[in-house]
Coordinates of C-alpha atoms and ligand atoms in Angstrom, one line a residue:
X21 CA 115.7 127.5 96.0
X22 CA 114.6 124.0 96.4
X23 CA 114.8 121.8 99.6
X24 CA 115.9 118.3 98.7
X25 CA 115.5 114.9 100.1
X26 CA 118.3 112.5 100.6
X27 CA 118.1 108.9 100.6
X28 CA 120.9 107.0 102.2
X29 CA 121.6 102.9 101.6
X30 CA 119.8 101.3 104.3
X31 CA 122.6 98.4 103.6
X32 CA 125.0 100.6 104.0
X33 CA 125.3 103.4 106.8
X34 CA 126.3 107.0 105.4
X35 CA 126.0 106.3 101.3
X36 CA 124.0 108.5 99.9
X37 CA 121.6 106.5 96.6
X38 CA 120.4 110.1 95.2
X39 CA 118.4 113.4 95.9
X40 CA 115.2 114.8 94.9
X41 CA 113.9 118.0 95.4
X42 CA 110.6 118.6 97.5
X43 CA 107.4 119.7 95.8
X44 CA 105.8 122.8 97.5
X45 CA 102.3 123.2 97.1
X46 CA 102.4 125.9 94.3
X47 CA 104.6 123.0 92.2
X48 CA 101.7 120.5 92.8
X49 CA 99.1 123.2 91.5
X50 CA 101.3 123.3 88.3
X51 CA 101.3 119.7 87.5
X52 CA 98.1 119.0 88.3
X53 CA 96.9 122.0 86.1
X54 CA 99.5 120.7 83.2
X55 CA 98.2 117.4 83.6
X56 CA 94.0 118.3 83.3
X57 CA 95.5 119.9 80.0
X58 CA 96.3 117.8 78.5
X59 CA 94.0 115.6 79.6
X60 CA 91.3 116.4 77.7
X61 CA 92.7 116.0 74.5
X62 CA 94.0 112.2 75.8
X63 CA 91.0 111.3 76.3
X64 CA 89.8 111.8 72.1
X65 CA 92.8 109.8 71.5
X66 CA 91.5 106.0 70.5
X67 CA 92.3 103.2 73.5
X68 CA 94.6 101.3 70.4
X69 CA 96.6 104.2 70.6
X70 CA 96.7 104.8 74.2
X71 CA 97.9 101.5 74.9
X72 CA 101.1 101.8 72.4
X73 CA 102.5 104.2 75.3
X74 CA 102.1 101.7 77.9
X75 CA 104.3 99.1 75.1
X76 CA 106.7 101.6 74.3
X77 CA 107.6 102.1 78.2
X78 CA 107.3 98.1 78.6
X79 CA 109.9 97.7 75.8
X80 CA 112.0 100.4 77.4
X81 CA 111.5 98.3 80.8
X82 CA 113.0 94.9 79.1
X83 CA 116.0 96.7 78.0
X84 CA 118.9 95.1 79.5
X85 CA 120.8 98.3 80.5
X86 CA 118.0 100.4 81.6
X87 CA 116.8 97.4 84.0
X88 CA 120.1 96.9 85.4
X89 CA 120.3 101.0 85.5
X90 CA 117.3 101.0 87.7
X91 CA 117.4 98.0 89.4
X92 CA 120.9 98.9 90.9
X93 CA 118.8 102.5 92.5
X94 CA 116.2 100.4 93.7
X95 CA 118.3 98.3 95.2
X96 CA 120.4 101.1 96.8
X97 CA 117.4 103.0 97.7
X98 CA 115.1 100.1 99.2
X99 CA 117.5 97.8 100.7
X100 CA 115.6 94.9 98.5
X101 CA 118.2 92.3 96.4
X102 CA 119.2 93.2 93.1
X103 CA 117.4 90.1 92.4
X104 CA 114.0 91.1 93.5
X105 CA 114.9 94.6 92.3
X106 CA 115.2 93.4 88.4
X107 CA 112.3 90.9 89.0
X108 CA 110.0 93.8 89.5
X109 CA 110.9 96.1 86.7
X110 CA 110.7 93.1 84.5
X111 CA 106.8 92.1 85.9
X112 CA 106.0 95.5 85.6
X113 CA 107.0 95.7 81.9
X114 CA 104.1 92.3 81.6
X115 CA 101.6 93.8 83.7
X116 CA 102.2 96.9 81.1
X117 CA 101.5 94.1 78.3
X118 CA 99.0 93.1 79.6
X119 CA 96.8 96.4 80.3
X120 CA 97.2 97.2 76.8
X121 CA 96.0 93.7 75.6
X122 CA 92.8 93.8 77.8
X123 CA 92.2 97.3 77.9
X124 CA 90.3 98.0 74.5
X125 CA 88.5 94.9 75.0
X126 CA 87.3 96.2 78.9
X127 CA 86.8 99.6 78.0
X128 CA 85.2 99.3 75.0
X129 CA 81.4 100.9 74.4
X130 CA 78.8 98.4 75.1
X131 CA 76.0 98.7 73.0
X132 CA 72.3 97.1 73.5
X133 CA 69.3 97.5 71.0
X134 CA 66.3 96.1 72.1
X135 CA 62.3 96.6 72.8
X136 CA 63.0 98.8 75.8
X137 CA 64.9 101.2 74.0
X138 CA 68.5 101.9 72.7
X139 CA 71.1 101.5 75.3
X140 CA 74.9 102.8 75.0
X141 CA 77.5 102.5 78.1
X142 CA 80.4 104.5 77.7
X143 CA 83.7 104.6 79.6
X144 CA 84.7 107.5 80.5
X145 CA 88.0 108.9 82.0
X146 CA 87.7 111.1 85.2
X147 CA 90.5 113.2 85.1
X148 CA 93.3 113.2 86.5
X149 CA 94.6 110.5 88.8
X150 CA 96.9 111.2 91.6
X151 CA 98.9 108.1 91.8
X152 CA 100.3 108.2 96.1
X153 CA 102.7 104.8 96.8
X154 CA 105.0 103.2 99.0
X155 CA 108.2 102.8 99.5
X156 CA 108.3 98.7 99.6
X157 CA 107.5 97.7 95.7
X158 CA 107.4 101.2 94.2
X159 CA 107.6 100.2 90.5
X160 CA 105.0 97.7 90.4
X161 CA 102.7 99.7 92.7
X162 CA 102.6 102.7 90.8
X163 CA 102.7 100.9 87.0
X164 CA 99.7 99.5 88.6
X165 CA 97.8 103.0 88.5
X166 CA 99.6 104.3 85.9
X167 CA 98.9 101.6 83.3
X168 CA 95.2 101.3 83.5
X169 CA 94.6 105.4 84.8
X170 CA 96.5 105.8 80.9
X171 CA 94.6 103.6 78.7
X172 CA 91.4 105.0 80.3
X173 CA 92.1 108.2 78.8
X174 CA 93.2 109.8 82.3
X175 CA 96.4 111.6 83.2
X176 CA 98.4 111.1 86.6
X177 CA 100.4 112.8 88.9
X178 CA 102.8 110.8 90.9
X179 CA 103.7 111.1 94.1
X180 CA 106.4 108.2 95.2
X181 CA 107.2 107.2 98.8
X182 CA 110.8 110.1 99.9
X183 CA 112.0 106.3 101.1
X184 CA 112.1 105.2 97.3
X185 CA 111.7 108.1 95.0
X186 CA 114.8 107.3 92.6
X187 CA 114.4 104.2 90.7
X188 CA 110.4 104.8 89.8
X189 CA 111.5 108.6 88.7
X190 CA 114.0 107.2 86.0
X191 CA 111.0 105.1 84.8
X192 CA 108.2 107.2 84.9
X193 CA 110.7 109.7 82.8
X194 CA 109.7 107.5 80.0
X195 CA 106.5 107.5 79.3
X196 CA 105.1 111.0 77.9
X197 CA 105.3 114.2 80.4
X198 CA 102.6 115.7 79.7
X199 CA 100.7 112.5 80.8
X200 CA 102.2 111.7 83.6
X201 CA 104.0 114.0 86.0
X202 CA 105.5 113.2 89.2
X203 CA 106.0 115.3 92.3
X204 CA 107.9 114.5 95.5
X205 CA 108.2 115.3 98.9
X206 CA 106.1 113.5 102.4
X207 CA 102.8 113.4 103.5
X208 CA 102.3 117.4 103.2
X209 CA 102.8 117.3 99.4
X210 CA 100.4 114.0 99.3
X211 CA 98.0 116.2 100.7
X212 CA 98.1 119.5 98.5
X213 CA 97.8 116.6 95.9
X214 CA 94.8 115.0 97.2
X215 CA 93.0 118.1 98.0
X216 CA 93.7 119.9 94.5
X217 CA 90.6 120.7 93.2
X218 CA 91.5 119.5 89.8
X219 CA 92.2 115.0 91.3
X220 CA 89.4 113.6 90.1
X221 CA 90.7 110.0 91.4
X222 CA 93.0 109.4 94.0
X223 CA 94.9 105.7 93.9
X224 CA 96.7 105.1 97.3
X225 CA 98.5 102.1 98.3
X226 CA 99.9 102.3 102.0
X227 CA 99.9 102.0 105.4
X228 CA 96.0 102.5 107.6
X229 CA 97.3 106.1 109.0
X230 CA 97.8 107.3 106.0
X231 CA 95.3 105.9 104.3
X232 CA 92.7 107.1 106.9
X233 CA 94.2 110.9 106.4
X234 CA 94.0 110.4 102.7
X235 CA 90.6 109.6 102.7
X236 CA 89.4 111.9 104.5
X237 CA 90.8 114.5 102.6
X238 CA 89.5 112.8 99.8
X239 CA 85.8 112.6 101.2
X240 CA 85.8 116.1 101.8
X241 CA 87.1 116.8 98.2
X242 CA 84.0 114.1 96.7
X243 CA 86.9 112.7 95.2
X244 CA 86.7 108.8 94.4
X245 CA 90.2 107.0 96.5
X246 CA 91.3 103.4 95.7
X247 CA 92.8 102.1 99.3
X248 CA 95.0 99.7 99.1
X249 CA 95.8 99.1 102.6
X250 CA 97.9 96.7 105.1
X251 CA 97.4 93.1 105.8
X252 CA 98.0 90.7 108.5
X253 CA 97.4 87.7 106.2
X254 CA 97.2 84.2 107.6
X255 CA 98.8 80.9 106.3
X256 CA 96.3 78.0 107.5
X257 CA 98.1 74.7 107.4
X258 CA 95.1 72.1 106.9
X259 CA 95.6 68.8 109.1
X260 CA 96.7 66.9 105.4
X261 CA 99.0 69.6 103.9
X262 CA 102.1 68.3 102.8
X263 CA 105.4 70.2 104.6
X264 CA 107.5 69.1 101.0
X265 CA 110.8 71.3 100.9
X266 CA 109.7 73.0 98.3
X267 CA 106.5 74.1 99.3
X268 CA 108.4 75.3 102.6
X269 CA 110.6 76.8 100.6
X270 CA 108.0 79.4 99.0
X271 CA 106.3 79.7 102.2
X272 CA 109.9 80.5 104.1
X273 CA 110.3 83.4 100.8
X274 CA 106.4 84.1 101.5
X275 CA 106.9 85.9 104.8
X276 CA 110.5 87.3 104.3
X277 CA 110.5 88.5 100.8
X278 CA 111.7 92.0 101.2
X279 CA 112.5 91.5 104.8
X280 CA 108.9 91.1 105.3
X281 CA 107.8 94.4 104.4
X282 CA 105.2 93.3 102.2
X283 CA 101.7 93.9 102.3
X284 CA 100.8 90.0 101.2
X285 CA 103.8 88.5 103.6
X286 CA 102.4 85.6 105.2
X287 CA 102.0 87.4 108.6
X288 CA 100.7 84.5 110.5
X289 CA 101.4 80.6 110.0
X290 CA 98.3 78.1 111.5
X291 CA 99.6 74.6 111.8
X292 CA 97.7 71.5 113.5
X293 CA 99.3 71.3 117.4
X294 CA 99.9 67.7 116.5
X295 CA 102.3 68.4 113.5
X296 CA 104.0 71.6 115.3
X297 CA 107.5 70.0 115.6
X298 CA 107.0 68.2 112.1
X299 CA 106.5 71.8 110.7
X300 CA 108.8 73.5 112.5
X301 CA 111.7 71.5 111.8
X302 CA 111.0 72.0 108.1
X303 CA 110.2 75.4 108.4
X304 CA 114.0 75.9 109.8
X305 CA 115.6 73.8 107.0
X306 CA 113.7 75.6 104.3
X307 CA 115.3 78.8 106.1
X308 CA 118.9 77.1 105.7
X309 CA 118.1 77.1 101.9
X310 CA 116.8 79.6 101.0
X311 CA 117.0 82.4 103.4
X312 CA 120.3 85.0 102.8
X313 CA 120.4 87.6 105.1
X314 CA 123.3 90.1 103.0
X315 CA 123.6 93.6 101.2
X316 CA 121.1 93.5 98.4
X317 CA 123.6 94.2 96.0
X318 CA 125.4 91.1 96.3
X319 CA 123.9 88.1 93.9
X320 CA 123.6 85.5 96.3
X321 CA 121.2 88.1 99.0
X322 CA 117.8 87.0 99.1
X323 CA 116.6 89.3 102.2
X324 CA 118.1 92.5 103.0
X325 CA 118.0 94.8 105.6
X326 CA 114.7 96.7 106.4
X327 CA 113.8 100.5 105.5
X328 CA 114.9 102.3 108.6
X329 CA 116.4 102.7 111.3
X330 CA 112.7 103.5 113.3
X331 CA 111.6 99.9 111.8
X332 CA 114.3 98.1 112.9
X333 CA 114.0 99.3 116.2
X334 CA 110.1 98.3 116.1
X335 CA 110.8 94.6 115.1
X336 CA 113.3 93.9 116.9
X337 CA 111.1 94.9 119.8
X338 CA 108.5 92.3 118.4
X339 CA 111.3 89.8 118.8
X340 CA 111.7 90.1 122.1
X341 CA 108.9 88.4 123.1
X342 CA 108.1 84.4 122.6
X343 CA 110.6 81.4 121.9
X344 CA 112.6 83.2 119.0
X345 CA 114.2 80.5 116.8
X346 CA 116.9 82.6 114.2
X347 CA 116.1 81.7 110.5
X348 CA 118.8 81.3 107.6
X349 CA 122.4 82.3 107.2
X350 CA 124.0 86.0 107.4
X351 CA 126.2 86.9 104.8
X352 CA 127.2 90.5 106.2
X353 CA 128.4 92.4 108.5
X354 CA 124.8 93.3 110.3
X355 CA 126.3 96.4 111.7
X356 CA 126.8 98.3 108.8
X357 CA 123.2 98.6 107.8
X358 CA 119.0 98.4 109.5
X359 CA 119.7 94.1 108.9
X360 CA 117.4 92.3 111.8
X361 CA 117.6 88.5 111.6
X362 CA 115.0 86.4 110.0
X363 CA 113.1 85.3 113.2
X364 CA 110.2 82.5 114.0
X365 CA 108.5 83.1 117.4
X366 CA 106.9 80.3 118.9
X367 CA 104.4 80.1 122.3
X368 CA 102.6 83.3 121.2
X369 CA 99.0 83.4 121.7
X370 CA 96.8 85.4 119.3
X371 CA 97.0 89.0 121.7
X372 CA 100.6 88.8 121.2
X373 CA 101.2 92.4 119.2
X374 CA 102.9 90.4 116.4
X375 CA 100.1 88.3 116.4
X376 CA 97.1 90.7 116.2
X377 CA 98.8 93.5 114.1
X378 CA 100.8 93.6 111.0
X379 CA 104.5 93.3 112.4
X380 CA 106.0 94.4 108.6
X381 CA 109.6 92.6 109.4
X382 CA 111.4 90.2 109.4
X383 CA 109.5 87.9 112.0
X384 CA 106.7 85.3 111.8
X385 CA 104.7 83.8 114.8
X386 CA 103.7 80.4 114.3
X387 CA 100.5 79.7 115.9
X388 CA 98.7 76.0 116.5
X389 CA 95.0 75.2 116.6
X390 CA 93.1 71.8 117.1
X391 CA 90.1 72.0 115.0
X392 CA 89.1 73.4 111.0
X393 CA 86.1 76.0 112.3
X394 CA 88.6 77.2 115.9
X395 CA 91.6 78.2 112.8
X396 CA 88.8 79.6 110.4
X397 CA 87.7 81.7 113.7
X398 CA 91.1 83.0 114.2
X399 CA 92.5 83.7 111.0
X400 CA 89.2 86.0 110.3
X401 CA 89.4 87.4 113.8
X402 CA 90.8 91.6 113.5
X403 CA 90.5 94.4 111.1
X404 CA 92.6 93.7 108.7
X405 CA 91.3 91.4 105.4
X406 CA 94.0 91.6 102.4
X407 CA 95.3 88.1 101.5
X408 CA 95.6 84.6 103.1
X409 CA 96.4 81.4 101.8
X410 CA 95.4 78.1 102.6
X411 CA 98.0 74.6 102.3
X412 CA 96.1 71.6 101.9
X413 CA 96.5 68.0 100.1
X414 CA 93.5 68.1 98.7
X415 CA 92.1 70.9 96.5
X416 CA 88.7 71.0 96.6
X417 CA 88.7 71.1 100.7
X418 CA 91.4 74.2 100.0
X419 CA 88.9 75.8 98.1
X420 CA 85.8 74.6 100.5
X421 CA 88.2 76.6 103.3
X422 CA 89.0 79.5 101.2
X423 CA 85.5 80.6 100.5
X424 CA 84.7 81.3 104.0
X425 CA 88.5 83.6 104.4
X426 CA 87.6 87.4 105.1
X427 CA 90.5 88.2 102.8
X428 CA 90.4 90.5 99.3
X429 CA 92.7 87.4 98.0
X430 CA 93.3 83.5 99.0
X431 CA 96.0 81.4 97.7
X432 CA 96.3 77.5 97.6
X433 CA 99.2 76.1 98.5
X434 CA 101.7 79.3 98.1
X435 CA 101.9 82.7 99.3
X436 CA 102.5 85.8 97.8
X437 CA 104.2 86.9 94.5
X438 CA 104.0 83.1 93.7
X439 CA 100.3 83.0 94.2
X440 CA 99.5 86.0 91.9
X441 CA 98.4 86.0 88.6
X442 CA 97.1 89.1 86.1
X443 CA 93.9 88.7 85.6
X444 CA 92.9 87.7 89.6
X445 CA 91.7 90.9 91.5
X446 CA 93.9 92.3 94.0
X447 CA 92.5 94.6 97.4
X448 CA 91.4 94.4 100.5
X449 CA 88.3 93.6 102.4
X450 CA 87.5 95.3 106.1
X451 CA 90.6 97.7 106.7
X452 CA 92.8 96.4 104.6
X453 CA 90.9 98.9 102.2
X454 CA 88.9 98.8 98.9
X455 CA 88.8 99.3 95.7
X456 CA 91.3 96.4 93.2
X457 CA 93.7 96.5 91.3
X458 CA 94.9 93.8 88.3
X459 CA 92.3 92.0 86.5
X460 CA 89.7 93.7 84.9
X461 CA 88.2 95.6 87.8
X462 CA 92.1 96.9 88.1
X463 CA 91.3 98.6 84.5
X464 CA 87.5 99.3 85.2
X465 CA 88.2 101.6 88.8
X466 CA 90.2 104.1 86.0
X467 CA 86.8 104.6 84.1
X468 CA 83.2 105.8 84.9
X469 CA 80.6 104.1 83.3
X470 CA 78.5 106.7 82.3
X471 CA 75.0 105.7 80.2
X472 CA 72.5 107.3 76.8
X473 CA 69.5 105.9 76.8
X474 CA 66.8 106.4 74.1
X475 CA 63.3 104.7 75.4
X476 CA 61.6 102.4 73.0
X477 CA 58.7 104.3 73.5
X478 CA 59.5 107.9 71.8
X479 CA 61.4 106.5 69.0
X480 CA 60.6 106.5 65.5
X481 CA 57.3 104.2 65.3
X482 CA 57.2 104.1 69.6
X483 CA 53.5 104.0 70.9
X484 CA 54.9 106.8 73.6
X485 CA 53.8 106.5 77.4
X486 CA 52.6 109.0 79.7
X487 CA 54.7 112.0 80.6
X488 CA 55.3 111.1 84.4
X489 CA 55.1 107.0 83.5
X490 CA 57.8 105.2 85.4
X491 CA 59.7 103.1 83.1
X492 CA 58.7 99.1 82.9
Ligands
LIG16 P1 102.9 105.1 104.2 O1 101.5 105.0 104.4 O2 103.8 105.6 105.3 O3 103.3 106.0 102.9 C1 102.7 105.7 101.7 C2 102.7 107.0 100.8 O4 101.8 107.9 101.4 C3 104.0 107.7 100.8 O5 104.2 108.3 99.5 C4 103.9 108.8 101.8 O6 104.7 109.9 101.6 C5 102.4 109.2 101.6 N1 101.7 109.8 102.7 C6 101.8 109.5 104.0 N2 101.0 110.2 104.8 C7 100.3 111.0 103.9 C8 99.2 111.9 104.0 N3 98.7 112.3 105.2 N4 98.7 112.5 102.9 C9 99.2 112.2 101.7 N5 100.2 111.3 101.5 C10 100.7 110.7 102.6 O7 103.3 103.6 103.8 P2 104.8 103.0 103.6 O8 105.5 102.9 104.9 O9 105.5 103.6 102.5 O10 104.3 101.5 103.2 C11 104.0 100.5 104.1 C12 102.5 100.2 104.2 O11 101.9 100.0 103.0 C13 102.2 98.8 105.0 O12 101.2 99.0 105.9 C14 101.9 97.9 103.8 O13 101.1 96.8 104.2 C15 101.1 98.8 102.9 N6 101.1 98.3 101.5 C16 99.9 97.9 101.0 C17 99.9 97.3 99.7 C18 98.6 96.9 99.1 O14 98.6 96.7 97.9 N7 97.5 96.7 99.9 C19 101.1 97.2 99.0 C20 102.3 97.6 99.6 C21 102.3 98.2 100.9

């Protein structure tokens, strides 16, 4: 008999989104032995056609019914708008598109002939690739392991986040099952997935607990992990960056996208202590427009309640402390789901908790420095090196700044989903983890390169060299 795990709206107290049943340890054992099946016979099957399955499931992604279909779970199960929730599907169909354009070109053998020798450099698949993600963009985050593990010739098992299980179940349904399986349940199923002697790579994107417990496990298995980690990223506001509506107005969606919970939320806005009032003052307006604290199901939401009722409780302690100015306008009924107000906290100083960790809500300190190299000092100060972004008039000082960021990422001028684009690598640096995903490198970390070499020297015509010769 199964045990099952509920999800209820987090928008909505007592509605149950769906169910899923847990995955015990001899059910993980199963998939992952179904999956190395049929692995190896993937991995004969040309890149041209392992891409068409990632198409097919993008094309199935862009249909209009499906995406509504899925988005309305998401929504229901994540507490993100319905808005948001169809965005995502929809980007993950292109970053599908996108993987199969670049992956035959990235995977493809590469070939030298030379006077040292003859050199081949093969790609090969490891295995298979348990796929373990969050709750907070679980489409996008596990297309992003999916995609690439596929058209390098691996197979995956999934294991989604019991917080957001539905809507990425009904998508992973389409691609093939014997390629990709998917088995649910907490951290104690993660782990009989990680430590199955059959994972050749493990892809994690979470929080640092977690990710250090994963790891591990993974270390002890010599099993290769991707980490993709938490961030505390910092916006630095240079003394000549323009505060134009609209660039407040993707700042403002920067940090409270998703209620905040978003790995690359601008966690931490710098401004120059002479333009503090300046910024603030459109910092709130931005708010006005485009902050809409409501149930993610109804159009006009643009931040919805957060995951649980534990988190709630967590951020709203963070609010308690500082000058909290209230951001936006509520559209709800707060009471009837985990909503905490939109929230800038002024007179912090950089010890504050929600300063020095990632707060993963709803709330944003703003912080003010006096000179470039203090900021620079402070933004890199802590653990934690995802993303940042720096704001600046002029571009080539915004770039001058950004190479000196300890951050996996910088943007200019934006922050966040705005700031992203395919082919730039996405990871941490310091805690915030390693490994990348998008770009190239996103494809590469799915492949081994593996190397046959014949030496100039004992081919047909070769002069030879001494048996125990190191190579020149
Ligand atoms: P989480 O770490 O609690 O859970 C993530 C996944 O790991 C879930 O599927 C969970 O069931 C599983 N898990 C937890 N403990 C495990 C264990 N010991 N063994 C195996 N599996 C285990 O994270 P969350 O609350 O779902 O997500 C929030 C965190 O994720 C934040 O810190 C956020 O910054 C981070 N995040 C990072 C990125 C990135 O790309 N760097 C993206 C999104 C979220």
């Amino acid at each position: 008999m199964s045990v099952w795990l509920e999800r209820e709206n987090p928008a909505r107290l007592g509605e149950l989104v769906g169910r899923v049943p847990v995955a015990e340890a001899a059910d993980v054992d199963e998939a992952v032995r179904a999956a190395d099946a049929a692995q190896r016979s993937w991995a004969l099957t040309p890149v041209a056609e392992r891409v068409e399955v990632l198409r097919r499931a993008a094309a199935a992604f862009e249909d209009a019914s499906l995406n509504e279909e899925a988005a309305v779970l998401l929504a229901g199960e994540s507490g993100k708008p319905l808005g948001d929730c169809r965005g995502e599907i929809r980007f993950s169909a292109v970053f599908l598109r996108w993987v199969a354009e670049r992956a035959p070109e990235v995977l493809a053998d590469v070939e030298t002939d030379d006077a040292s020798g003859r050199l081949l450099l093969r790609r090969r698949p490891y295995g298979v690739v348990a796929a373990i993600t969050p709750w907070n963009a679980p489409i996008i985050l596990t297309m992003l392991k999916v995609g690439p593990a596929l058209a390098s010739g691996n197979t995956v098992v999934v294991k989604p986040s019991p917080l957001a299980p539905l809507a990425v179940s009904r998508l992973l349904a389409l691609f093939p099952s014997e390629l990709v399986k998917v088995v649910h349940g907490e951290a104690e199923t993660g782990a009989a997935l990680v430590g199955h002697p059959l994972v050749r790579k493990v892809a994690f994107t979470g929080g640092e607990a977690a990710g250090r417990a994963i790891g591990a496990l993974a270390g002890q298995m010599i099993t290769p992990a991707v980490l993709e980690l938490g961030g505390n990223d910092p916006a630095v506001f240079l003394p000549d960056a323009e505060f134009t509506d609209a660039a407040m107005d993707r700042l403002v969606m920067g940090s409270f996208q998703s209620a905040g919970q978003v790995c690359m939320a601008a966690k931490r806005l710098y401004v120059p202590a002479a333009r503090e009032a300046e910024f603030r003052d459109a910092y709130v307006k931005a708010a006005e427009r485009v902050v809409v604290l409501g149930d993610p199901l109804e159009e006009t939401t643009t931040v919805g309640p957060v995951i649980t009722a534990q988190a709630a409780e967590r951020i709203r302690g963070l609010i308690s402390v500082g000058e909290a100015v209230r951001l936006g306008r509520v559209a709800c009924d707060p009471s009837r789901g985990h909503y905490v107000r939109p929230t800038l906290l002024t007179g912090l100083d950089d010890a504050s908790p929600v300063v020095a960790d990632e707060q993963f809500g709803p709330v944003v300190p703003l912080l003010t420095y006096s000179g470039t190299e203090e900021v620079l000092a402070r933004a890199n100060a802590g653990e934690l090196g995802l993303g940042a972004s720096v704001w600046s008039a002029d571009e080539e000082r915004a770039f001058d700044f950004a190479r000196r960021f300890e951050a996996g990422f910088t943007f200019v001028n934006t922050h966040g989903r705005t700031g992203m684009a395919l082919r730039a690598p996405f990871g941490g640096v310091k805690r915030s983890g390693h490994g990348r995903e998008y770009g190239d490198e996103g494809i590469l970390e799915y492949a081994q390169t593996c190397s046959v070499h014949a030496p100039a020297a004992f081919r047909a015509g070769g002069a030879g060299m001494a048996a125990a010769a190191y190579p020149v």
